[in-house]
Coordinates of C-alpha atoms in Angstrom, one line a residue:
M1 CA 77.3 120.8 98.3
T2 CA 75.4 118.1 96.5
E3 CA 76.0 114.5 96.8
N4 CA 75.9 112.3 93.8
T5 CA 73.7 109.3 94.5
S6 CA 72.7 108.4 90.9
P7 CA 72.8 104.7 89.8
E8 CA 76.2 105.4 88.2
H9 CA 77.7 106.4 91.6
E10 CA 75.5 104.6 94.1
G11 CA 77.7 102.5 96.4
S12 CA 75.5 99.4 96.4
R13 CA 75.7 99.1 92.6
C14 CA 79.3 99.9 92.0
P15 CA 82.0 97.2 92.2
Q16 CA 83.6 97.3 95.7
S17 CA 86.0 94.5 95.3
F18 CA 89.5 93.7 94.2
E19 CA 88.1 92.6 90.8
G20 CA 86.3 95.9 90.5
M21 CA 89.5 97.8 91.3
T22 CA 91.4 95.8 88.6
Q23 CA 88.7 96.3 86.0
G24 CA 88.7 100.0 86.8
S25 CA 92.4 100.3 86.1
Y26 CA 91.9 98.4 82.9
R27 CA 89.0 100.7 81.8
A28 CA 91.2 103.7 82.5
G29 CA 93.8 102.2 80.2
M30 CA 91.2 101.5 77.5
L31 CA 90.0 105.1 77.6
D32 CA 93.5 106.4 77.1
A33 CA 94.1 103.9 74.3
N34 CA 90.8 104.9 72.5
E35 CA 91.9 108.5 72.6
A36 CA 95.3 107.6 71.1
L37 CA 93.6 105.5 68.5
R38 CA 91.3 108.4 67.4
L39 CA 94.3 110.7 67.3
L40 CA 96.3 108.3 65.1
A41 CA 93.3 107.7 62.8
A42 CA 92.9 111.4 62.3
L43 CA 96.6 111.8 61.5
V44 CA 96.4 109.0 59.0
V45 CA 93.4 110.6 57.3
F46 CA 95.1 114.0 57.1
S47 CA 98.3 112.5 55.9
M48 CA 96.4 110.7 53.1
V49 CA 94.6 113.9 52.0
G50 CA 97.7 115.9 52.1
F51 CA 99.7 113.4 50.2
F52 CA 97.1 113.1 47.5
G53 CA 97.0 116.9 47.2
Y54 CA 100.7 117.0 46.9
A55 CA 100.7 114.3 44.3
I56 CA 98.2 116.0 42.2
L57 CA 99.9 119.4 42.3
N58 CA 103.4 117.9 41.6
G59 CA 102.4 115.2 39.1
V60 CA 103.6 112.2 41.2
E61 CA 102.5 108.9 39.7
T62 CA 99.2 107.6 41.1
V63 CA 100.5 104.0 41.5
T64 CA 103.5 105.3 43.6
T65 CA 101.2 107.4 45.7
V66 CA 98.8 104.6 46.4
A67 CA 101.6 102.2 47.3
A68 CA 103.2 104.6 49.7
L69 CA 99.8 105.2 51.4
V70 CA 99.1 101.5 51.7
L71 CA 102.5 101.0 53.3
L72 CA 101.8 103.9 55.7
V73 CA 98.5 102.5 56.7
C74 CA 99.9 99.0 57.2
F75 CA 102.7 100.3 59.4
T76 CA 100.2 102.5 61.4
L77 CA 97.8 99.6 62.0
A78 CA 100.7 97.3 63.0
F79 CA 101.9 99.9 65.5
I80 CA 98.4 100.3 66.9
Y81 CA 97.9 96.5 67.3
V82 CA 101.3 95.9 69.0
F83 CA 101.1 98.8 71.5
F84 CA 97.3 99.1 72.1
S85 CA 95.9 95.6 71.8
P86 CA 93.4 94.7 74.6
D87 CA 95.6 91.9 75.9
T88 CA 98.6 94.2 76.2
L89 CA 96.6 96.8 78.0
R90 CA 95.0 94.3 80.3
S91 CA 98.4 92.9 81.3
Q92 CA 100.0 96.3 81.8
Y93 CA 97.3 97.8 84.0
T94 CA 96.6 94.6 85.9
E95 CA 100.3 94.3 86.8
Q96 CA 100.3 98.0 87.8
T97 CA 97.2 97.6 90.0
L98 CA 98.4 94.5 91.6
A99 CA 101.7 96.2 92.5
V100 CA 99.9 99.1 94.1
A101 CA 97.6 96.8 96.0
S102 CA 100.5 94.7 97.2
G103 CA 102.4 97.7 98.5
M104 CA 99.3 99.1 100.1
L105 CA 98.7 95.9 102.0
E106 CA 102.2 96.0 103.4
D107 CA 101.7 99.6 104.5
I108 CA 98.7 98.8 106.6
T109 CA 99.8 95.5 108.2
G110 CA 100.2 97.3 111.5
G111 CA 96.7 98.8 111.5
L112 CA 95.4 102.2 110.7
T113 CA 97.9 104.7 112.0
R114 CA 99.2 108.1 110.9
E115 CA 102.3 106.5 109.3
S116 CA 100.4 103.8 107.4
A117 CA 97.8 106.3 106.3
E118 CA 100.4 108.7 104.8
E119 CA 102.1 105.8 103.0
I120 CA 98.7 104.8 101.5
C121 CA 98.0 108.3 100.4
R122 CA 101.4 108.8 98.7
R123 CA 101.1 105.4 97.0
L124 CA 97.6 106.1 95.6
L125 CA 97.9 109.7 94.5
P126 CA 99.9 109.0 91.3
E127 CA 97.4 106.2 90.3
T128 CA 94.3 108.4 90.1
R129 CA 93.3 111.8 88.8
A130 CA 92.8 113.1 92.3
M131 CA 94.5 116.3 93.3
T132 CA 94.4 115.3 97.0
I133 CA 94.0 112.0 98.9
A134 CA 93.2 111.8 102.6
V135 CA 92.6 109.1 105.2
T136 CA 90.7 109.6 108.4
D137 CA 89.6 107.6 111.4
R138 CA 86.2 108.3 112.9
E139 CA 87.1 111.6 114.4
K140 CA 90.2 113.2 112.8
V141 CA 92.4 113.3 109.7
L142 CA 95.2 110.7 109.8
A143 CA 97.0 111.8 106.6
C144 CA 96.5 114.2 103.7
V145 CA 98.7 114.3 100.6
G146 CA 98.4 116.6 97.6
E147 CA 97.3 120.2 97.0
L148 CA 95.1 120.5 100.1
A149 CA 97.6 118.9 102.5
D150 CA 98.3 122.2 104.3
D151 CA 94.6 122.9 104.8
F152 CA 93.7 119.5 106.2
P153 CA 96.8 118.4 108.1
A154 CA 97.1 115.2 110.1
G155 CA 95.5 115.5 113.5
S156 CA 92.9 118.0 112.5
P157 CA 89.2 117.2 112.9
I158 CA 87.1 115.9 110.1
H159 CA 86.1 119.0 108.0
T160 CA 83.3 117.8 105.6
P161 CA 79.8 116.7 106.4
T162 CA 80.0 114.2 103.6
T163 CA 82.9 112.4 105.4
R164 CA 80.8 112.2 108.6
Y165 CA 77.9 110.8 106.6
V166 CA 80.1 108.1 105.0
I167 CA 81.5 107.0 108.3
E168 CA 78.1 107.0 110.0
H169 CA 76.2 105.1 107.3
G170 CA 79.1 103.1 105.8
I171 CA 78.4 103.8 102.2
V172 CA 80.4 105.4 99.4
Q173 CA 79.5 109.0 98.5
S174 CA 80.5 111.4 95.8
F175 CA 79.9 115.1 95.0
T176 CA 80.2 117.0 91.8
S177 CA 79.3 120.5 92.9
D178 CA 81.7 123.0 94.7
M179 CA 82.0 122.3 98.4
D180 CA 83.3 125.2 100.5
V181 CA 85.4 124.0 103.5
R182 CA 87.3 126.1 106.0
G183 CA 90.8 124.7 106.3
E184 CA 93.0 124.7 109.4
R185 CA 94.8 127.9 108.3
G186 CA 91.5 129.8 108.5
S187 CA 91.0 130.3 104.7
R188 CA 88.0 128.8 102.9
R189 CA 88.8 126.3 100.1
S190 CA 86.5 125.2 97.3
I191 CA 86.6 121.5 96.4
P192 CA 85.1 121.0 93.0
A193 CA 84.4 117.2 93.3
G194 CA 85.3 114.2 95.3
I195 CA 84.7 110.6 96.2
I196 CA 84.7 109.3 99.8
A197 CA 84.6 105.6 100.7
P198 CA 84.4 104.1 104.1
L199 CA 87.0 101.9 105.7
K200 CA 85.4 99.1 107.6
I201 CA 86.2 96.4 110.2
R202 CA 83.6 93.7 110.5
G203 CA 80.9 95.9 108.9
R204 CA 81.6 99.0 111.1
A205 CA 83.2 102.1 109.5
V206 CA 86.4 103.0 111.3
G207 CA 87.5 105.7 108.9
A208 CA 87.3 107.0 105.4
L209 CA 89.4 107.1 102.2
K210 CA 88.9 110.4 100.4
F211 CA 89.7 111.5 96.8
Y212 CA 89.3 115.2 95.9
Y213 CA 89.4 116.3 92.2
R214 CA 90.0 119.5 90.3
S215 CA 87.0 119.0 88.0
P216 CA 83.6 117.2 88.2
R217 CA 84.5 115.5 84.9
H218 CA 87.0 113.4 86.7
V219 CA 84.4 111.8 88.9
N220 CA 83.4 109.0 86.5
R221 CA 82.9 105.2 86.8
T222 CA 86.5 104.5 86.5
Q223 CA 87.5 106.8 89.4
Y224 CA 84.6 105.6 91.4
A225 CA 85.6 101.9 90.9
L226 CA 89.2 102.8 91.9
A227 CA 88.2 104.6 95.1
S228 CA 85.6 102.0 96.3
G229 CA 87.9 99.1 95.3
F230 CA 90.9 100.4 97.1
A231 CA 88.8 101.1 100.2
E232 CA 87.4 97.6 100.1
L233 CA 90.8 96.1 99.9
L234 CA 92.1 98.3 102.8
S235 CA 89.0 97.2 104.8
T236 CA 89.8 93.6 104.3
Q237 CA 93.4 94.0 105.4
L238 CA 92.3 96.0 108.5
T239 CA 89.9 93.2 109.4
V240 CA 92.7 90.6 109.1
S241 CA 95.0 92.8 111.3
E242 CA 92.3 93.1 113.9
L243 CA 91.7 89.4 114.0
E244 CA 95.4 88.7 114.4
R245 CA 95.5 91.3 117.2
Q246 CA 92.6 89.6 119.0
A247 CA 94.2 86.2 118.5
E248 CA 97.4 87.4 120.2
L249 CA 95.4 89.0 123.0
T250 CA 93.5 85.8 123.5
A251 CA 96.8 83.8 123.5
R252 CA 98.2 86.2 126.2
A253 CA 95.1 85.8 128.3
E254 CA 95.6 82.0 128.1
V255 CA 99.1 82.5 129.4
R256 CA 97.9 84.3 132.4
A257 CA 95.1 81.7 132.9
L258 CA 97.7 79.0 132.9
Q259 CA 99.8 80.9 135.4
A260 CA 96.8 81.3 137.7
Q261 CA 96.0 77.6 137.4
I262 CA 99.5 76.2 138.0
N263 CA 101.2 78.6 140.4
P264 CA 98.9 78.4 143.4
H265 CA 99.4 74.7 143.6
F266 CA 102.9 75.2 144.9
L267 CA 102.5 78.7 146.3
F268 CA 101.2 77.6 149.7
N269 CA 103.4 74.5 149.8
T270 CA 106.5 76.7 149.2
L271 CA 105.4 79.2 151.9
N272 CA 104.8 76.4 154.3
T273 CA 108.2 75.0 153.5
I274 CA 109.9 78.3 154.1
A275 CA 108.0 78.8 157.3
S276 CA 109.1 75.4 158.6
L277 CA 112.7 76.2 157.9
T278 CA 112.7 79.5 159.7
R279 CA 113.4 77.8 163.1
T280 CA 115.6 74.9 161.9
E281 CA 117.5 76.5 159.0
P282 CA 116.9 80.3 159.1
L283 CA 119.7 81.1 156.6
R284 CA 118.3 78.6 154.1
A285 CA 114.8 80.0 154.7
R286 CA 116.0 83.5 154.0
E287 CA 117.7 82.4 150.8
L288 CA 114.6 80.6 149.6
L289 CA 112.5 83.6 150.4
R290 CA 114.8 85.8 148.3
E291 CA 114.6 83.2 145.5
F292 CA 110.8 83.1 145.8
S293 CA 110.6 86.8 145.4
Q294 CA 112.8 86.8 142.3
F295 CA 110.8 83.9 140.9
Y296 CA 107.5 85.6 141.1
R297 CA 108.9 88.9 139.9
A298 CA 110.3 87.1 136.8
T299 CA 107.0 85.3 136.3
L300 CA 105.0 88.6 136.2
E301 CA 107.6 90.4 134.1
N302 CA 107.9 87.6 131.5
S303 CA 104.2 87.1 131.1
G304 CA 103.3 87.5 127.4
Q305 CA 106.9 88.3 126.4
L306 CA 109.6 86.6 124.3
I307 CA 112.6 85.5 126.4
A308 CA 115.8 83.6 125.6
V309 CA 115.8 79.9 126.2
K310 CA 118.4 80.2 128.9
R311 CA 116.2 82.6 130.9
E312 CA 113.3 80.2 130.7
I313 CA 115.6 77.4 131.9
A314 CA 116.9 79.6 134.8
Q315 CA 113.3 80.3 135.8
T316 CA 112.5 76.6 135.7
L317 CA 115.6 75.7 137.8
R318 CA 114.6 78.4 140.3
Y319 CA 111.2 76.7 140.6
L320 CA 112.8 73.3 141.2
K321 CA 114.7 74.8 144.2
F322 CA 111.4 75.2 146.1
E323 CA 110.4 71.6 145.2
K324 CA 113.7 70.2 146.3
A325 CA 113.3 72.1 149.6
R326 CA 109.8 70.6 150.0
F327 CA 110.5 67.0 149.1
G328 CA 114.2 66.8 149.8
E329 CA 117.3 67.2 147.6
D330 CA 117.5 63.4 146.9
R331 CA 113.8 63.2 145.8
V332 CA 113.8 65.6 142.9
L333 CA 116.8 65.3 140.5
V334 CA 117.2 67.3 137.3
E335 CA 119.3 67.0 134.2
V336 CA 119.6 69.9 131.7
D337 CA 121.0 69.7 128.2
V338 CA 120.7 72.9 126.2
D339 CA 122.6 73.2 122.9
E340 CA 124.8 76.3 122.9
D341 CA 123.3 77.6 119.7
A342 CA 119.8 77.3 121.2
E343 CA 120.5 79.3 124.4
D344 CA 119.7 82.7 122.9
V345 CA 116.7 81.6 120.8
L346 CA 113.6 83.6 121.8
I347 CA 110.5 81.7 122.8
P348 CA 107.4 82.7 124.7
A349 CA 107.8 82.7 128.5
F350 CA 106.2 80.0 130.5
V351 CA 106.6 77.1 128.1
I352 CA 109.1 74.8 129.8
Q353 CA 108.3 75.4 133.5
P354 CA 104.7 74.2 133.4
L355 CA 105.9 70.9 131.9
V356 CA 108.4 70.4 134.7
E357 CA 105.8 71.5 137.3
N358 CA 103.3 68.9 136.0
A359 CA 106.0 66.2 136.3
V360 CA 106.7 67.1 139.9
R361 CA 103.0 67.3 140.8
H362 CA 101.8 64.2 138.9
A363 CA 104.7 61.9 138.2
M364 CA 106.3 61.7 141.6
P365 CA 106.5 58.0 142.8
D366 CA 105.6 57.1 146.4
E367 CA 109.2 56.1 147.1
G368 CA 112.5 56.9 145.5
P369 CA 113.7 59.9 143.4
L370 CA 112.1 61.5 140.4
T371 CA 114.5 62.4 137.7
I372 CA 113.5 65.1 135.2
R373 CA 115.4 65.7 132.0
I374 CA 115.2 68.9 130.0
A375 CA 116.7 69.1 126.5
V376 CA 116.5 72.0 124.1
E377 CA 118.1 72.0 120.6
R378 CA 117.8 73.7 117.3
A379 CA 115.8 71.7 114.7
G380 CA 117.2 73.2 111.5
E381 CA 117.6 76.9 110.9
S382 CA 114.1 78.0 111.9
A383 CA 112.8 75.6 114.6
V384 CA 113.4 74.6 118.2
S385 CA 112.8 71.2 119.7
I386 CA 112.1 71.0 123.5
L387 CA 111.8 67.7 125.4
V388 CA 110.8 67.3 129.0
S389 CA 111.0 63.7 130.3
D390 CA 110.7 62.0 133.7
D391 CA 111.0 58.5 135.0
G392 CA 107.9 58.7 137.2
V393 CA 104.7 56.8 137.4
G394 CA 103.7 57.3 133.8
M395 CA 100.2 56.9 132.3
D396 CA 98.3 54.6 130.0
E397 CA 98.0 55.3 126.2
Q398 CA 94.4 56.6 126.4
T399 CA 95.2 59.1 129.1
A400 CA 98.3 60.3 127.2
M401 CA 96.2 60.7 124.0
R402 CA 93.7 62.9 125.9
L403 CA 96.3 65.3 127.1
F404 CA 96.6 67.1 123.7
D405 CA 93.3 66.2 122.0
R406 CA 90.3 68.2 123.0
S407 CA 88.0 66.1 120.8
L408 CA 88.5 63.2 123.3
S409 CA 86.9 63.1 126.7
A410 CA 88.9 64.7 129.5
P411 CA 91.5 62.6 131.3
D412 CA 90.4 60.8 134.5
P413 CA 91.2 63.1 137.4
N414 CA 92.0 60.0 139.5
A415 CA 94.5 58.6 137.0
P416 CA 98.3 59.3 137.4
Q417 CA 99.1 62.6 135.7
G418 CA 95.4 62.8 134.9
G419 CA 93.1 65.7 135.5
G420 CA 95.4 68.6 136.4
A421 CA 98.0 67.7 133.9
G422 CA 95.4 67.4 131.2
V423 CA 94.1 70.9 131.7
A424 CA 97.5 72.4 131.7
M425 CA 98.7 70.4 128.6
H426 CA 95.6 71.4 126.7
N427 CA 96.4 75.0 127.5
I428 CA 100.0 74.7 126.4
S429 CA 99.1 72.9 123.3
E430 CA 96.6 75.6 122.2
R431 CA 99.1 78.3 122.9
I432 CA 101.7 76.6 120.7
K433 CA 99.2 76.1 117.8
R434 CA 98.1 79.7 118.1
F435 CA 101.6 81.3 118.3
Y436 CA 103.5 79.0 116.0
G437 CA 101.1 77.8 113.3
P438 CA 100.4 74.4 111.7
K439 CA 104.0 73.2 111.4
S440 CA 104.4 73.3 115.1
R441 CA 103.3 70.3 117.2
T442 CA 103.1 68.8 120.6
S443 CA 103.3 65.1 121.5
V444 CA 103.5 62.8 124.5
E445 CA 104.9 59.3 125.0
S446 CA 104.3 57.5 128.3
T447 CA 104.5 54.1 129.8
P448 CA 102.9 53.2 133.1
G449 CA 105.7 52.7 135.7
E450 CA 108.4 53.9 133.4
G451 CA 107.8 57.6 132.8
T452 CA 106.7 60.3 130.3
T453 CA 108.3 62.3 127.6
I454 CA 106.7 65.5 126.3
S455 CA 108.0 67.0 123.0
L456 CA 107.4 70.5 121.7
H457 CA 108.4 71.5 118.1
L458 CA 108.2 75.3 117.6
D459 CA 108.3 76.6 114.1
L460 CA 109.9 80.0 114.6
E461 CA 109.6 81.0 111.0
G462 CA 105.9 80.5 110.9
S463 CA 105.1 82.1 114.2
M464 CA 103.2 85.4 114.8
Y465 CA 106.4 86.7 116.3
D466 CA 108.3 86.3 113.0
E467 CA 109.0 89.8 111.6
G468 CA 110.6 88.4 108.4

């Protein structure tokens, strides 16, 4: 086996971009057009010679002969201009390449898997002169489509040293001499030529895109540009998918961090409340203990999941049972208003409860009851509006502004609804921005001595959960 590292095929000098891929398709079209033009020109010449010979032998008038030939040439040139003009070719092959690229990006949105790799191979095979196309990860074949599919099936280890070299060094390689490879069925196969390009995520090769050809003649600049361009495009999409996955993992970690921050504040208070009731009201203590177990089970099970609005409300009301037991039934009052068409809307768990918990912890007046109102309604076809308000101690405008704005200094820990609420609200705000995109928003309105209203607007259509 010999690897082609000439300037024509050297990875660093060949276009490895979407533009290079498009130009490669266009050059392929121009080559085919030039061949057609040469064939048509030859046919015209032979036709002229034949017609002149026929005219001389049969005594056809020279003027008629010349006129007929002129018309023939005009029609031929018009045909060539209409069907093989550069603008027409550019448009046709650009549209074709864009369609292939668009479909390929859809195939790999879920990452590099066996299923996505096979879809890519099947989509690309008709667009090149390759007899076989394969995709690998760093260790094994993910998919192989074409004449050699039975010899290099999915799941089998990487067979060629060239592929290992490409993955190790992250550069495109080609070969134009026969390469003998032992297939999975035990027989040796000779591969005349090939181009192998790395698939990268953040500069690190995570696999390879392989094109095998029947003849070394097919390994030209056009095929090289196609192979490297498609690999570059796939690498870009893989990088985007990885970044999205990391963003989702980070967001889930923030959910758990929020749980760890908020829950312990009432954990010990609730246990102390249950303990104090075991002597005076044992039946109620047992009921609260059962509810407490269900509450924490639901908290752990729902972490990082989408749940219906009605389940999030039920979890919030279960939490309020413990606070009512601690402060008294007449000290914590709650009003819930959920539109019927919003009950089954899926939202991330642990969105409403932290807002209610902050109200209990930071808005409770020294005397008298605290009334908390929860309202959820649809905001059009693809959004949900959530409001949590209280008639508690409230806060000044500057403190309220700091709750959602990290660019401002942190809220004063000694202020009503200050430090603890600020940390929690920052966390919730960041989660909403990360999950639901720029159209979603959070806001707070508060007046000292009158209460606070926190609003969440969740753009379901633009969220990372949206599968449409």
